[in-house]
Coordinates of C-alpha atoms in Angstrom, one line a residue:
M1 CA -15.0 -64.7 9.9
S2 CA -16.1 -65.9 13.3
G3 CA -15.6 -69.6 14.4
S4 CA -13.2 -70.5 11.9
R5 CA -9.0 -70.6 12.6
R6 CA -6.6 -68.7 10.0
V7 CA -3.8 -70.4 9.5
P8 CA -0.8 -67.8 11.3
A9 CA 2.5 -66.2 9.9
A10 CA 3.8 -69.3 10.2
A11 CA 1.4 -71.8 8.2
Q12 CA 0.6 -75.0 9.6
W13 CA -0.2 -77.2 6.5
P14 CA -1.9 -79.5 4.9
V15 CA -4.4 -75.8 3.7
Q16 CA -7.3 -74.4 2.2
L17 CA -8.7 -70.7 1.0
S18 CA -11.4 -70.4 3.6
P19 CA -15.3 -70.8 1.9
S20 CA -15.7 -67.4 2.7
A21 CA -12.1 -66.1 -0.1
S22 CA -12.4 -65.9 -3.7
I23 CA -9.9 -65.5 -6.5
D24 CA -11.1 -63.3 -9.2
E25 CA -10.0 -63.2 -12.8
P26 CA -9.0 -60.2 -14.7
L27 CA -11.9 -58.3 -16.6
H28 CA -9.3 -57.7 -19.2
D29 CA -5.8 -59.5 -20.2
G30 CA -3.3 -58.0 -18.9
G31 CA -5.8 -57.1 -15.6
P32 CA -4.6 -57.8 -12.1
W33 CA -6.4 -61.0 -10.3
I34 CA -8.0 -60.3 -7.4
I35 CA -8.3 -62.7 -4.2
A36 CA -11.2 -61.8 -1.9
L37 CA -12.5 -62.4 1.3
N38 CA -16.5 -61.6 2.4
N39 CA -16.5 -60.2 -1.3
V40 CA -13.8 -58.0 -0.3
P41 CA -10.7 -57.3 -2.1
K42 CA -7.6 -58.1 0.8
A43 CA -4.7 -58.1 -2.6
R44 CA -4.5 -58.3 -6.2
I45 CA -2.4 -60.9 -7.0
S46 CA -0.3 -62.8 -9.9
A47 CA -1.4 -65.8 -12.1
D48 CA 1.1 -67.8 -11.1
V49 CA -0.1 -67.3 -7.5
A50 CA -3.6 -67.4 -7.8
A51 CA -2.7 -71.0 -9.7
V52 CA -1.2 -71.9 -5.7
L53 CA -4.1 -71.2 -4.0
R54 CA -6.5 -72.7 -6.1
A55 CA -4.4 -76.0 -5.8
V56 CA -4.5 -76.0 -1.9
D57 CA -6.7 -78.0 -1.3
G58 CA -6.6 -78.7 2.8
E59 CA -5.0 -82.9 2.0
K60 CA -1.9 -81.9 0.0
D61 CA 1.7 -80.5 1.3
P62 CA 3.6 -77.7 -0.5
A63 CA 5.9 -80.3 -1.7
Q64 CA 2.5 -82.0 -3.2
V65 CA 1.2 -78.5 -4.5
A66 CA 5.0 -78.1 -5.9
Q67 CA 4.5 -81.2 -7.8
F68 CA 1.0 -81.2 -8.6
L69 CA 2.1 -77.3 -10.3
G70 CA 4.6 -78.8 -12.7
L71 CA 8.5 -76.9 -13.2
P72 CA 9.8 -74.8 -12.0
W73 CA 7.3 -74.8 -8.7
T74 CA 8.8 -75.8 -5.4
A75 CA 7.8 -76.5 -2.3
A76 CA 9.9 -73.7 -0.8
D77 CA 7.8 -70.9 -3.5
V78 CA 4.4 -72.9 -2.0
M79 CA 5.5 -71.9 1.7
G80 CA 6.5 -68.7 0.6
I81 CA 3.1 -67.7 -1.5
V82 CA 1.3 -69.3 1.6
R83 CA 3.2 -67.3 4.1
Q84 CA 3.1 -64.0 3.2
L85 CA -0.8 -63.7 2.5
A86 CA -1.3 -65.9 5.8
H87 CA -2.1 -62.3 7.6
I88 CA -4.9 -60.9 5.2
G89 CA -6.9 -64.3 6.8
I90 CA -7.7 -66.3 4.0
F91 CA -6.7 -69.6 4.5
D92 CA -8.5 -72.6 6.6
D93 CA -6.9 -74.5 8.5
G94 CA -8.0 -78.1 7.0
A95 CA -10.2 -79.8 5.1
H96 CA -11.4 -82.1 8.1
E97 CA -13.1 -79.1 10.3
L98 CA -14.8 -77.8 7.0
R99 CA -16.1 -80.7 6.0
A100 CA -17.2 -81.1 9.0
Q101 CA -18.8 -77.6 9.8
G102 CA -21.1 -77.8 6.3
S103 CA -22.9 -75.4 5.4
G104 CA -22.3 -72.9 8.1
T105 CA -19.2 -71.6 7.1
Q106 CA -20.4 -70.7 3.3
G107 CA -23.3 -69.4 5.7
R108 CA -20.9 -66.5 6.2
M109 CA -20.7 -65.3 2.7
D110 CA -23.1 -63.4 1.8
R111 CA -23.4 -61.7 5.2
R112 CA -25.9 -58.8 4.4
V113 CA -24.4 -56.6 7.7
Q114 CA -20.9 -55.8 7.7
F115 CA -18.1 -54.0 9.6
R116 CA -15.7 -51.4 7.8
A117 CA -13.0 -50.0 10.1
P118 CA -12.9 -47.2 11.4
L119 CA -16.7 -46.7 11.7
T120 CA -18.8 -47.6 9.6
V121 CA -22.2 -50.4 9.6
Q122 CA -22.7 -51.9 6.1
F123 CA -26.3 -53.1 5.3
T124 CA -26.5 -55.4 2.0
L125 CA -30.3 -55.2 -0.3
F126 CA -29.9 -56.4 -3.5
N127 CA -27.4 -57.5 -6.2
P128 CA -27.8 -54.6 -8.4
A129 CA -26.3 -56.7 -11.4
P130 CA -29.9 -57.3 -13.2
L131 CA -31.0 -53.6 -13.0
L132 CA -27.9 -52.1 -14.0
L133 CA -27.1 -55.1 -17.1
L134 CA -30.5 -53.8 -18.1
L135 CA -28.7 -49.9 -18.2
R136 CA -25.9 -50.8 -20.3
P137 CA -27.2 -49.6 -23.4
A138 CA -28.0 -46.3 -21.8
V139 CA -25.1 -45.9 -20.2
A140 CA -22.4 -46.7 -23.8
A141 CA -25.1 -43.6 -25.3
M142 CA -24.9 -41.2 -22.4
A143 CA -20.2 -42.5 -22.8
R144 CA -19.9 -41.7 -27.0
P145 CA -18.5 -37.8 -26.8
I146 CA -21.1 -35.8 -27.9
A147 CA -22.8 -37.2 -25.0
M148 CA -20.4 -34.3 -23.3
V149 CA -22.0 -31.3 -24.7
P150 CA -25.6 -31.7 -23.8
L151 CA -23.4 -32.2 -20.1
A152 CA -21.4 -28.7 -20.4
L153 CA -24.3 -27.2 -21.1
L154 CA -26.1 -28.3 -18.2
F155 CA -23.7 -27.2 -16.1
L156 CA -23.3 -24.0 -17.6
G157 CA -27.6 -24.0 -17.0
G158 CA -27.0 -25.0 -13.4
I159 CA -24.0 -21.9 -12.9
L160 CA -26.7 -19.4 -14.4
G161 CA -29.5 -20.6 -12.2
A162 CA -26.9 -19.5 -9.6
L163 CA -26.3 -16.2 -10.7
A164 CA -29.9 -15.7 -11.3
A165 CA -31.0 -16.6 -8.3
G166 CA -28.4 -14.3 -6.0
S167 CA -29.8 -13.2 -2.7
S168 CA -32.1 -16.1 -3.0
I169 CA -30.0 -19.1 -1.6
W170 CA -28.8 -17.5 1.1
R171 CA -32.2 -17.0 2.1
V172 CA -32.8 -20.4 1.9
L173 CA -29.8 -21.0 4.0
A174 CA -29.8 -18.4 6.4
T175 CA -34.0 -18.3 7.0
P176 CA -36.5 -20.6 8.3
L177 CA -38.4 -22.1 5.4
A178 CA -42.0 -24.5 4.9
L179 CA -42.8 -27.8 5.4
E180 CA -43.1 -29.3 2.3
V181 CA -39.8 -27.5 1.4
Y182 CA -37.7 -29.9 3.3
L183 CA -40.2 -32.9 2.6
A184 CA -39.7 -31.8 -0.3
V185 CA -35.8 -31.7 -0.3
A186 CA -35.8 -34.8 2.2
G187 CA -37.3 -36.8 -0.2
A188 CA -35.5 -35.6 -3.7
M189 CA -32.0 -36.8 -0.8
F190 CA -33.1 -39.7 -0.4
A191 CA -33.4 -40.4 -4.2
S192 CA -30.3 -38.6 -5.7
T193 CA -28.1 -40.2 -3.3
F194 CA -29.0 -43.6 -4.6
L195 CA -28.7 -42.3 -7.8
H196 CA -25.1 -41.4 -7.0
E197 CA -24.5 -45.0 -5.8
L198 CA -26.2 -46.3 -9.6
G199 CA -23.7 -44.2 -11.2
H200 CA -20.3 -45.8 -9.8
G201 CA -22.2 -49.1 -10.2
M202 CA -23.0 -48.3 -13.9
A203 CA -19.5 -47.2 -14.6
L204 CA -18.0 -50.2 -13.6
T205 CA -21.0 -52.2 -15.3
Y206 CA -19.8 -50.2 -18.6
F207 CA -16.3 -51.0 -18.4
G208 CA -17.0 -54.6 -17.7
G209 CA -17.0 -55.2 -14.3
M210 CA -19.7 -55.9 -12.1
P211 CA -21.1 -54.1 -8.6
R212 CA -20.9 -56.8 -5.9
R213 CA -23.8 -55.8 -3.7
I214 CA -25.7 -51.9 -3.2
G215 CA -27.4 -51.1 0.4
I216 CA -27.6 -48.7 3.1
M217 CA -24.6 -47.7 6.1
L218 CA -23.9 -45.6 8.7
F219 CA -20.9 -43.6 7.9
Y220 CA -19.3 -42.2 10.3
L221 CA -22.7 -41.8 11.9
S222 CA -24.6 -40.8 9.6
P223 CA -26.8 -41.9 7.5
A224 CA -26.4 -43.0 3.5
F225 CA -26.3 -45.5 0.1
F226 CA -23.6 -47.9 -0.7
C227 CA -22.1 -49.2 -3.6
D228 CA -19.8 -52.5 -3.4
V229 CA -17.7 -51.4 -7.0
T230 CA -14.0 -53.0 -5.4
D231 CA -15.4 -55.2 -8.1
G232 CA -13.1 -51.7 -10.5
W233 CA -10.0 -53.0 -9.2
R234 CA -9.7 -56.3 -11.7
L235 CA -9.8 -53.2 -14.4
S236 CA -6.4 -52.7 -16.1
S237 CA -7.3 -49.5 -16.9
R238 CA -5.9 -46.3 -13.4
R239 CA -7.8 -44.3 -16.0
Q240 CA -11.4 -47.1 -15.9
R241 CA -11.5 -46.9 -12.5
V242 CA -11.0 -43.0 -11.8
V243 CA -14.0 -42.4 -14.0
I244 CA -15.7 -45.0 -12.0
A245 CA -15.0 -43.0 -8.4
L246 CA -15.8 -39.9 -9.7
A247 CA -19.5 -41.4 -11.7
G248 CA -21.3 -40.4 -8.0
P249 CA -19.7 -37.0 -7.5
L250 CA -21.0 -36.4 -11.5
V251 CA -24.6 -37.0 -10.5
H252 CA -24.5 -35.0 -7.8
L253 CA -23.6 -32.9 -10.0
G254 CA -25.6 -32.8 -12.6
L255 CA -29.1 -32.8 -9.9
G256 CA -28.1 -29.8 -8.2
S257 CA -27.1 -28.0 -11.5
S258 CA -30.8 -29.6 -13.3
A259 CA -32.6 -28.1 -10.0
L260 CA -30.5 -24.7 -10.5
A261 CA -31.3 -24.4 -14.0
V262 CA -35.0 -24.7 -13.7
Q263 CA -36.0 -23.0 -10.6
T264 CA -35.5 -19.7 -12.6
L265 CA -38.6 -20.7 -14.4
F266 CA -41.3 -21.4 -11.4
P267 CA -42.6 -18.6 -9.3
A268 CA -41.2 -17.5 -5.7
S269 CA -42.7 -20.2 -4.5
W270 CA -42.1 -23.3 -1.7
A271 CA -41.6 -24.9 -5.2
K272 CA -38.7 -22.5 -6.0
D273 CA -37.1 -22.4 -2.5
A274 CA -36.8 -26.1 -2.3
A275 CA -35.4 -26.5 -5.9
L276 CA -32.8 -24.1 -4.7
L277 CA -31.5 -25.4 -1.4
Y278 CA -31.6 -28.7 -3.1
G279 CA -29.5 -27.9 -5.6
V280 CA -26.8 -26.1 -4.2
I281 CA -26.9 -29.3 -1.0
C282 CA -26.1 -31.6 -4.1
W283 CA -22.8 -29.5 -5.3
A284 CA -21.7 -29.2 -1.7
V285 CA -22.1 -32.9 -1.8
A286 CA -20.3 -33.6 -4.9
I287 CA -17.8 -31.4 -3.3
L288 CA -17.6 -32.3 0.0
N289 CA -17.0 -36.1 -1.4
L290 CA -14.0 -34.5 -3.9
F291 CA -12.1 -34.8 0.1
P292 CA -9.6 -37.3 0.3
F293 CA -8.7 -37.9 3.5
I294 CA -12.0 -39.7 4.5
K295 CA -12.5 -42.6 2.9
L296 CA -15.0 -40.4 -0.2
D297 CA -14.9 -41.1 -3.8
G298 CA -11.9 -39.1 -3.9
Y299 CA -10.4 -41.0 -2.1
V300 CA -10.5 -43.7 -4.4
A301 CA -10.3 -42.1 -7.0
L302 CA -6.9 -40.8 -5.8
M303 CA -5.9 -44.3 -4.7
S304 CA -7.6 -45.3 -8.5
A305 CA -5.2 -42.7 -10.0
L306 CA -1.7 -43.9 -7.7
D307 CA -2.9 -47.5 -8.4
I308 CA -2.2 -48.2 -3.8
P309 CA -4.9 -50.8 -3.2
H310 CA -5.7 -50.1 0.2
L311 CA -4.2 -46.3 0.4
R312 CA -5.0 -45.5 4.0
Q313 CA -5.2 -48.2 5.7
K314 CA -1.1 -48.3 3.7
S315 CA -0.1 -44.6 5.1
V316 CA -1.8 -44.5 9.0
K317 CA 0.2 -48.6 8.5
A318 CA 3.4 -46.4 7.9
L319 CA 2.8 -43.1 10.2
A320 CA 2.9 -45.5 12.6
D321 CA 6.0 -47.2 12.2
V322 CA 7.7 -43.3 12.2
V323 CA 6.1 -43.0 15.4
G324 CA 7.4 -45.5 16.4
S325 CA 10.7 -45.6 15.7
R326 CA 11.5 -41.9 17.1
L327 CA 9.0 -41.7 19.7
L328 CA 9.9 -45.6 21.4
G329 CA 13.3 -46.8 19.0
A330 CA 11.3 -49.6 17.7
Q331 CA 12.9 -50.4 14.2
A332 CA 11.9 -48.9 11.5
T333 CA 9.7 -50.6 8.4
F334 CA 8.7 -48.0 6.4
P335 CA 11.2 -47.6 3.4
G336 CA 12.3 -43.8 2.5
N337 CA 11.1 -40.4 4.2
G338 CA 8.1 -40.1 1.2
L339 CA 4.3 -38.6 1.6
L340 CA 2.5 -41.7 2.9
P341 CA 3.1 -40.9 6.6
W342 CA 2.1 -37.6 5.9
F343 CA -1.0 -38.4 4.3
G344 CA -1.9 -41.3 6.8
L345 CA -1.4 -38.1 9.3
A346 CA -4.3 -35.8 7.3
S347 CA -6.6 -39.2 7.2
S348 CA -6.0 -39.7 10.5
V349 CA -6.8 -36.3 11.8
A350 CA -9.4 -36.2 9.6
G351 CA -11.1 -39.7 10.3
V352 CA -11.4 -38.1 13.8
G353 CA -13.2 -34.6 13.0
F354 CA -15.9 -36.8 10.7
M355 CA -16.2 -38.3 14.2
L356 CA -16.7 -35.9 15.7
V357 CA -19.0 -34.2 13.6
G358 CA -21.0 -37.4 13.1
F359 CA -21.3 -37.7 16.4
Q360 CA -22.2 -34.0 17.4
R361 CA -24.9 -34.6 14.8
I362 CA -26.3 -37.9 16.1
V363 CA -26.3 -37.5 20.1
P364 CA -28.8 -35.1 20.3
V365 CA -31.7 -37.0 18.9
F366 CA -30.7 -39.7 21.2
L367 CA -30.9 -37.4 24.2
A368 CA -33.6 -35.8 22.9
L369 CA -35.3 -39.4 23.6
G370 CA -34.6 -40.0 27.4
Y371 CA -33.3 -42.9 29.4
A372 CA -33.2 -44.8 26.1
G373 CA -31.2 -42.5 23.5
H374 CA -28.7 -42.2 26.8
I375 CA -28.4 -45.7 26.5
V376 CA -27.5 -45.5 22.9
V377 CA -25.2 -42.8 23.5
F378 CA -23.1 -44.6 26.5
A379 CA -22.9 -48.4 24.0
L380 CA -21.9 -45.5 21.5
L381 CA -19.4 -44.0 24.0
C382 CA -18.4 -47.2 24.6
L383 CA -17.2 -48.5 21.4
L384 CA -15.3 -45.4 20.6
V385 CA -12.9 -46.0 23.7
V386 CA -13.4 -49.5 22.7
M387 CA -11.9 -48.9 18.8
A388 CA -9.6 -46.2 20.5
C389 CA -7.5 -49.0 22.9
R390 CA -7.5 -51.2 20.5
S391 CA -5.9 -48.9 18.3
I392 CA -3.5 -48.0 20.9
I393 CA -2.8 -51.9 22.5
Q394 CA -1.4 -52.7 18.3
F395 CA 0.4 -49.3 18.2
F396 CA 2.0 -50.8 21.6
R397 CA 2.4 -54.2 20.3
V398 CA 4.1 -53.9 17.1
A399 CA 6.0 -51.8 18.5
A400 CA 7.6 -54.2 20.9
E401 CA 8.0 -56.7 17.8
N402 CA 9.6 -54.1 16.3
G403 CA 12.5 -53.6 18.9
S404 CA 11.3 -51.0 21.7
P405 CA 12.7 -51.2 24.9
W406 CA 9.8 -51.3 27.4
W407 CA 11.3 -48.1 29.4
R408 CA 10.4 -45.8 26.0
R409 CA 6.9 -47.7 25.8
A410 CA 6.6 -47.3 30.1
L411 CA 8.1 -43.4 29.5
A412 CA 5.6 -42.7 26.6
T413 CA 2.4 -44.1 28.4
L414 CA 3.4 -41.7 31.6
L415 CA 3.9 -39.1 29.3
G416 CA 0.8 -39.8 26.8
S417 CA -1.6 -39.7 30.4
L418 CA -0.4 -36.9 31.9
A419 CA -0.5 -34.9 29.0
I420 CA -4.4 -36.1 28.2
G421 CA -4.4 -34.5 32.5
A422 CA -3.4 -31.5 32.0
L423 CA -5.0 -31.0 28.6
L424 CA -8.8 -32.6 31.0
A425 CA -7.7 -29.9 33.6
V426 CA -6.4 -26.2 31.8
I427 CA -8.1 -26.7 28.6
P428 CA -11.2 -23.6 29.6
V429 CA -14.6 -24.3 28.5
N430 CA -17.5 -22.2 29.1
Q431 CA -21.8 -24.6 28.3
V432 CA -23.0 -23.1 25.2
T433 CA -26.9 -23.2 25.0
I434 CA -28.8 -22.9 22.0
A435 CA -32.8 -21.0 22.0
G436 CA -33.9 -19.2 20.2
Y437 CA -35.7 -15.1 20.5
T438 CA -38.3 -13.1 20.0
Y439 CA -38.4 -9.4 19.3
A440 CA -41.9 -7.1 20.3
D441 CA -42.2 -3.3 20.4
G442 CA -38.6 -3.3 21.9
Q443 CA -38.9 -6.3 24.5
L444 CA -36.1 -9.2 24.1
L445 CA -36.8 -12.6 25.3
I446 CA -34.7 -15.5 24.8
V447 CA -36.7 -18.4 25.2
M448 CA -36.5 -22.3 25.4
P449 CA -38.7 -25.1 25.4
N450 CA -40.0 -26.0 28.7
D451 CA -39.1 -29.1 30.1
A452 CA -35.6 -27.2 29.3
D453 CA -33.5 -27.2 32.8
D454 CA -34.7 -23.7 34.1
H455 CA -31.3 -23.0 35.5
S456 CA -29.1 -23.2 32.1
L457 CA -29.6 -19.5 31.5
E458 CA -28.0 -17.2 34.5
T459 CA -28.3 -13.5 34.7
G460 CA -25.1 -11.6 33.2
D461 CA -24.9 -14.3 30.4
N462 CA -23.7 -14.0 26.9
V463 CA -26.4 -14.0 23.7
A464 CA -25.8 -14.1 20.1
L465 CA -28.7 -13.6 18.0
Q466 CA -28.5 -15.3 14.9
S467 CA -30.8 -16.6 11.7
Q468 CA -32.1 -19.6 11.9
G469 CA -31.3 -21.1 9.2
M470 CA -31.0 -24.8 8.3
I471 CA -26.9 -24.7 7.1
I472 CA -26.2 -21.0 8.3
H473 CA -26.9 -19.0 11.1
E474 CA -26.3 -15.0 10.6
N475 CA -25.2 -12.9 13.4
L476 CA -27.6 -10.0 13.4
G477 CA -27.1 -9.2 17.0
R478 CA -25.9 -9.2 20.5
A479 CA -28.4 -9.1 24.0
S480 CA -27.4 -10.3 27.9
I481 CA -29.4 -12.2 30.0
G482 CA -31.5 -10.0 32.3
D483 CA -32.4 -10.3 36.4
H484 CA -35.6 -11.9 36.2
P485 CA -36.8 -15.4 36.9
P486 CA -37.8 -17.0 33.7
S487 CA -41.3 -17.1 32.9
S488 CA -44.1 -19.0 31.1
S489 CA -45.1 -18.2 26.9
M490 CA -45.7 -19.1 23.8
A491 CA -43.4 -18.3 20.7
P492 CA -43.3 -19.1 17.4
V493 CA -42.2 -22.9 16.2
D494 CA -38.5 -21.1 13.8
T495 CA -37.3 -19.7 17.3
L496 CA -36.8 -22.9 18.3
V497 CA -36.5 -25.1 13.9
P498 CA -36.0 -23.2 10.7
V499 CA -39.6 -24.0 10.2
A500 CA -41.3 -21.8 9.1
L501 CA -45.3 -22.7 10.2
A502 CA -47.8 -19.7 10.5
D503 CA -50.0 -19.2 13.7
T504 CA -48.3 -21.6 15.4
T505 CA -46.9 -21.5 18.7
L506 CA -45.2 -23.4 21.6
P507 CA -45.5 -23.5 25.4
V508 CA -41.2 -22.7 26.3
L509 CA -39.7 -20.9 29.3
A510 CA -39.1 -16.8 28.4
Y511 CA -36.0 -14.7 29.6
A512 CA -35.9 -10.9 29.5
S513 CA -33.1 -9.9 28.0
Q514 CA -31.2 -6.4 27.3
V515 CA -30.3 -5.9 23.3
Q516 CA -26.7 -5.3 23.2
E517 CA -26.1 -4.5 19.5
N518 CA -28.4 -3.8 16.5
T519 CA -31.9 -2.7 17.6
S520 CA -33.7 -3.5 14.1
L521 CA -34.0 -7.2 14.5
P522 CA -36.4 -9.5 13.3
A523 CA -39.3 -11.0 15.2
S524 CA -38.0 -14.2 15.8
G525 CA -34.9 -16.1 15.7
R526 CA -31.6 -18.2 17.3
A527 CA -30.1 -17.2 19.8
E528 CA -26.7 -18.9 21.0
V529 CA -25.9 -18.4 25.2
T530 CA -22.8 -18.6 26.5
S531 CA -22.3 -19.0 30.3
Q532 CA -20.1 -16.7 32.3
R533 CA -19.2 -20.1 34.1
Q534 CA -16.1 -20.8 32.9
T535 CA -14.9 -24.5 33.6
N536 CA -12.5 -26.7 31.9
L537 CA -12.6 -29.5 30.3
G538 CA -12.7 -32.4 32.8
E539 CA -15.1 -31.0 35.3
W540 CA -17.4 -29.8 32.2
L541 CA -17.4 -34.1 31.1
G542 CA -18.0 -35.1 34.9
Q543 CA -21.3 -32.9 35.0
A544 CA -22.4 -33.5 31.5
V545 CA -22.4 -37.6 32.7
S546 CA -23.4 -36.8 36.5
R547 CA -27.0 -34.9 34.8
S548 CA -27.4 -38.1 32.9
P549 CA -30.7 -40.5 34.4
L550 CA -27.6 -43.7 33.7
W551 CA -26.0 -42.2 36.8
P552 CA -27.0 -44.0 39.8
G553 CA -29.5 -41.5 41.8
Q554 CA -30.8 -39.3 38.8
P555 CA -34.4 -39.0 38.0
E556 CA -35.5 -39.7 34.6
R557 CA -36.6 -37.1 32.6
G558 CA -37.3 -37.5 29.0
N559 CA -35.4 -34.3 27.7
S560 CA -33.0 -33.9 30.4
T561 CA -30.0 -32.1 27.8
G562 CA -32.3 -31.2 25.3
G563 CA -31.1 -27.5 23.9
H564 CA -27.6 -28.1 24.9
S565 CA -24.6 -28.5 23.2

């Protein structure tokens, strides 16, 4: 919240709640109160704490607030509550400054674009409350016990449909498909992802809450919808909060089961392939969402079942505390030897893994855009480096505050730098180039786009010949690059992308190659070429940077690194 001065740990009186902060009452008797900032819950509080927060108005001092609340409140009680909550940033340091700011501060309450650590950007589209109130009777009907029967039959139908499809499922995952299939599945997945998020909102509305907003986001560099159901923390029932978290995966499970069951009625066609592919992807999305170490639905369900708000944040903090105490000699503040630090370790590793996967998916797309795309990738890399540096600096700062000797921090920094340097020097890297192949009359050609680097493949490089599927690349045989220079040729589209377009070819660079294994190859497919030249990770990164058009002296090229991984 830029522009407002928040109260530090030693609160400066008089104080009052920031206009971006809100106090939300329980949804049911006995439920928790919630203090939120920019509509994001920050802490669960009791009714007594809520009364104190409502009484601080930027004019009263602690004694006056205690007098306003009456016995048994004292000024020390009031100061203690404010001191404990000051670190979450819900206070401004006085009403006079706020009055001068006028409505500008209020505008920050409803920010459409918000950032969520570690790497999520959310853009609010609309308030789903009116729509969900209209749907509430339908949700109430589906929540009856008798409704479980058709849902169970639907899931059983999906299983039977998948079994009936047999090897066709492997085919749609591992071979090129018609363009109509991808267009239909892309449209259906867009709609089903929205329905997934709406499912969370419908469950929350059924239990008496109300979603705060719905929108789109970049989640670990991948686009997705979101529905803000943090209002569920006002529910007193853990079971209800778990049901809300799992409602989204259930939507995908139901949609996928429907598609797999219905495809059995279709003749062999692109529509049948689309239904199969869509059903399998829906099931995969439902299972992936149950992963508990990333802020997906499985994590929210686990957090709700354990009744530990901000579980990931607390576990990562516990991990940092344990590492700081054992590595840097800081005083441990985490009580006990529970599983929380281990959950923090798993969450940290999973977070890095998801970021790498997202980076791997999105970077080739931008690099293919030439100079502008390289600028976007450079900016993204800078963001990741800044985030990593901030986390490291914060880790050492907290360790210092907890009594870590300076020499241990200096030694850890030195050893960490040496370890990174050693890893860059000793980790071997063989450049891998993604290409395609054609095979006709015993002649194998490895093909690449015309604008690819004509020196990227060399004589003797190893080639893995694979199927050109959207999800699965089945190994079909092995080959090696021949000693003839590349020549211009034409190749089917499905040599480079998993799209089956009959009688459509692309201009390519073709490398004559020798098959080493399995001569009964399909006419075309994917080729994964591994260079014989081995380098280390540091040298490979240096070469990748120096070949970028952003590097001084490099000419701009539209697709300077297209096809490499």
